[in-house]
């Protein structure tokens, strides 16, 4: 592959990464959580095959925080919701990309590894970075797209 083609492919991939990450932020708006809304999309072969946002398990009340404002222990992370949806479908996440608005925690990183996801693209850093470290140790490509990059890519085009 010529250098120009490689650069063009990288630019196209980055543009798609930004678009899917923007969509994950929109999907996060479905969350009933007050403290933090997180969204996730799983994409394979150019198709969204699953989605998720942080929230309570199916059949529970849509209240994520207790009276003290702390997250209830049974609230599912966006990544976990997206991955478990795959388990209930005929899709496979092997070789897919996960787009998530916040970097995965250690528990979600373990699920990502086991689900065969090969790339993770995220925007906001979680307070602990052990999840990202575990993903890299497992050979998963991890890409941070900063909020500044996201904003720059979504700025209106000036005439």
Short mmCIF file of C-alpha atoms in Angstrom, two decimals, residues 60-152:
data_model
loop_
_atom_site.label_atom_id
_atom_site.label_comp_id
_atom_site.label_asym_id
_atom_site.label_seq_id
_atom_site.Cartn_x
_atom_site.Cartn_y
_atom_site.Cartn_z
CA UNK A 60 -35.65 -2.72 37.98
CA UNK A 61 -36.69 0.85 38.69
CA UNK A 62 -34.78 3.37 36.57
CA UNK A 63 -33.02 4.94 39.53
CA UNK A 64 -29.23 4.60 39.55
CA UNK A 65 -28.36 6.49 42.73
CA UNK A 66 -29.34 5.94 46.35
CA UNK A 67 -30.55 8.63 48.79
CA UNK A 68 -26.94 9.75 49.39
CA UNK A 69 -26.35 10.21 45.66
CA UNK A 70 -24.09 7.16 45.38
CA UNK A 71 -24.42 4.74 42.48
CA UNK A 72 -26.31 1.60 43.46
CA UNK A 73 -24.10 -1.51 43.33
CA UNK A 74 -26.25 -3.31 40.77
CA UNK A 75 -26.10 -0.57 38.12
CA UNK A 76 -24.66 -1.93 34.87
CA UNK A 77 -21.98 -0.08 32.94
CA UNK A 78 -22.64 0.83 29.30
CA UNK A 79 -20.02 -1.65 28.04
CA UNK A 80 -21.54 -4.49 30.06
CA UNK A 81 -25.01 -3.69 28.70
CA UNK A 82 -23.76 -3.67 25.10
CA UNK A 83 -21.83 -6.93 25.55
CA UNK A 84 -24.70 -8.75 27.24
CA UNK A 85 -27.06 -7.68 24.44
CA UNK A 86 -24.72 -9.47 22.02
CA UNK A 87 -25.03 -12.62 24.14
CA UNK A 88 -28.80 -12.55 23.62
CA UNK A 89 -28.54 -12.09 19.86
CA UNK A 90 -27.24 -13.99 16.86
CA UNK A 91 -24.36 -11.51 16.44
CA UNK A 92 -20.75 -12.08 17.41
CA UNK A 93 -18.46 -9.40 18.82
CA UNK A 94 -15.29 -11.21 17.69
CA UNK A 95 -13.03 -8.70 15.97
CA UNK A 96 -15.33 -5.73 16.62
CA UNK A 97 -14.71 -2.20 17.89
CA UNK A 98 -16.25 -0.82 21.07
CA UNK A 99 -16.96 2.91 21.19
CA UNK A 100 -17.55 4.12 24.73
CA UNK A 101 -17.79 7.64 26.11
CA UNK A 102 -15.65 6.87 29.20
CA UNK A 103 -12.66 4.54 29.51
CA UNK A 104 -13.58 1.04 30.70
CA UNK A 105 -13.13 0.01 34.32
CA UNK A 106 -11.26 -3.21 35.17
CA UNK A 107 -14.46 -5.31 35.30
CA UNK A 108 -15.65 -4.10 31.90
CA UNK A 109 -12.13 -4.60 30.50
CA UNK A 110 -12.36 -8.29 31.44
CA UNK A 111 -15.70 -8.57 29.62
CA UNK A 112 -14.27 -6.80 26.57
CA UNK A 113 -11.35 -9.23 26.42
CA UNK A 114 -13.60 -12.28 26.77
CA UNK A 115 -16.01 -10.93 24.13
CA UNK A 116 -13.22 -10.86 21.53
CA UNK A 117 -13.42 -7.12 20.94
CA UNK A 118 -10.19 -5.97 19.20
CA UNK A 119 -10.41 -2.17 19.43
CA UNK A 120 -11.71 0.23 22.06
CA UNK A 121 -12.20 3.92 21.30
CA UNK A 122 -13.09 6.22 24.19
CA UNK A 123 -13.19 9.91 25.09
CA UNK A 124 -13.21 10.55 28.83
CA UNK A 125 -10.71 9.03 31.23
CA UNK A 126 -12.15 7.09 34.16
CA UNK A 127 -10.62 7.91 37.56
CA UNK A 128 -8.74 4.60 37.51
CA UNK A 129 -6.80 3.51 34.43
CA UNK A 130 -6.33 -0.16 35.31
CA UNK A 131 -9.01 -1.16 32.79
CA UNK A 132 -7.15 0.47 29.91
CA UNK A 133 -3.87 -1.07 31.10
CA UNK A 134 -5.46 -4.54 31.12
CA UNK A 135 -6.86 -4.08 27.61
CA UNK A 136 -3.43 -3.09 26.31
CA UNK A 137 -1.85 -6.05 28.08
CA UNK A 138 -4.32 -8.30 26.24
CA UNK A 139 -3.24 -6.81 22.91
CA UNK A 140 -6.39 -4.81 22.34
CA UNK A 141 -5.91 -1.55 20.46
CA UNK A 142 -7.03 1.30 22.73
CA UNK A 143 -7.57 4.77 21.29
CA UNK A 144 -8.30 7.97 23.20
CA UNK A 145 -10.07 10.70 21.28
CA UNK A 146 -10.02 13.80 23.45
CA UNK A 147 -13.00 16.06 23.94
CA UNK A 148 -11.05 18.79 22.13
CA UNK A 149 -10.62 16.51 19.09
CA UNK A 150 -14.30 15.65 19.24
CA UNK A 151 -15.33 19.30 19.44
CA UNK A 152 -12.97 20.30 16.62
#
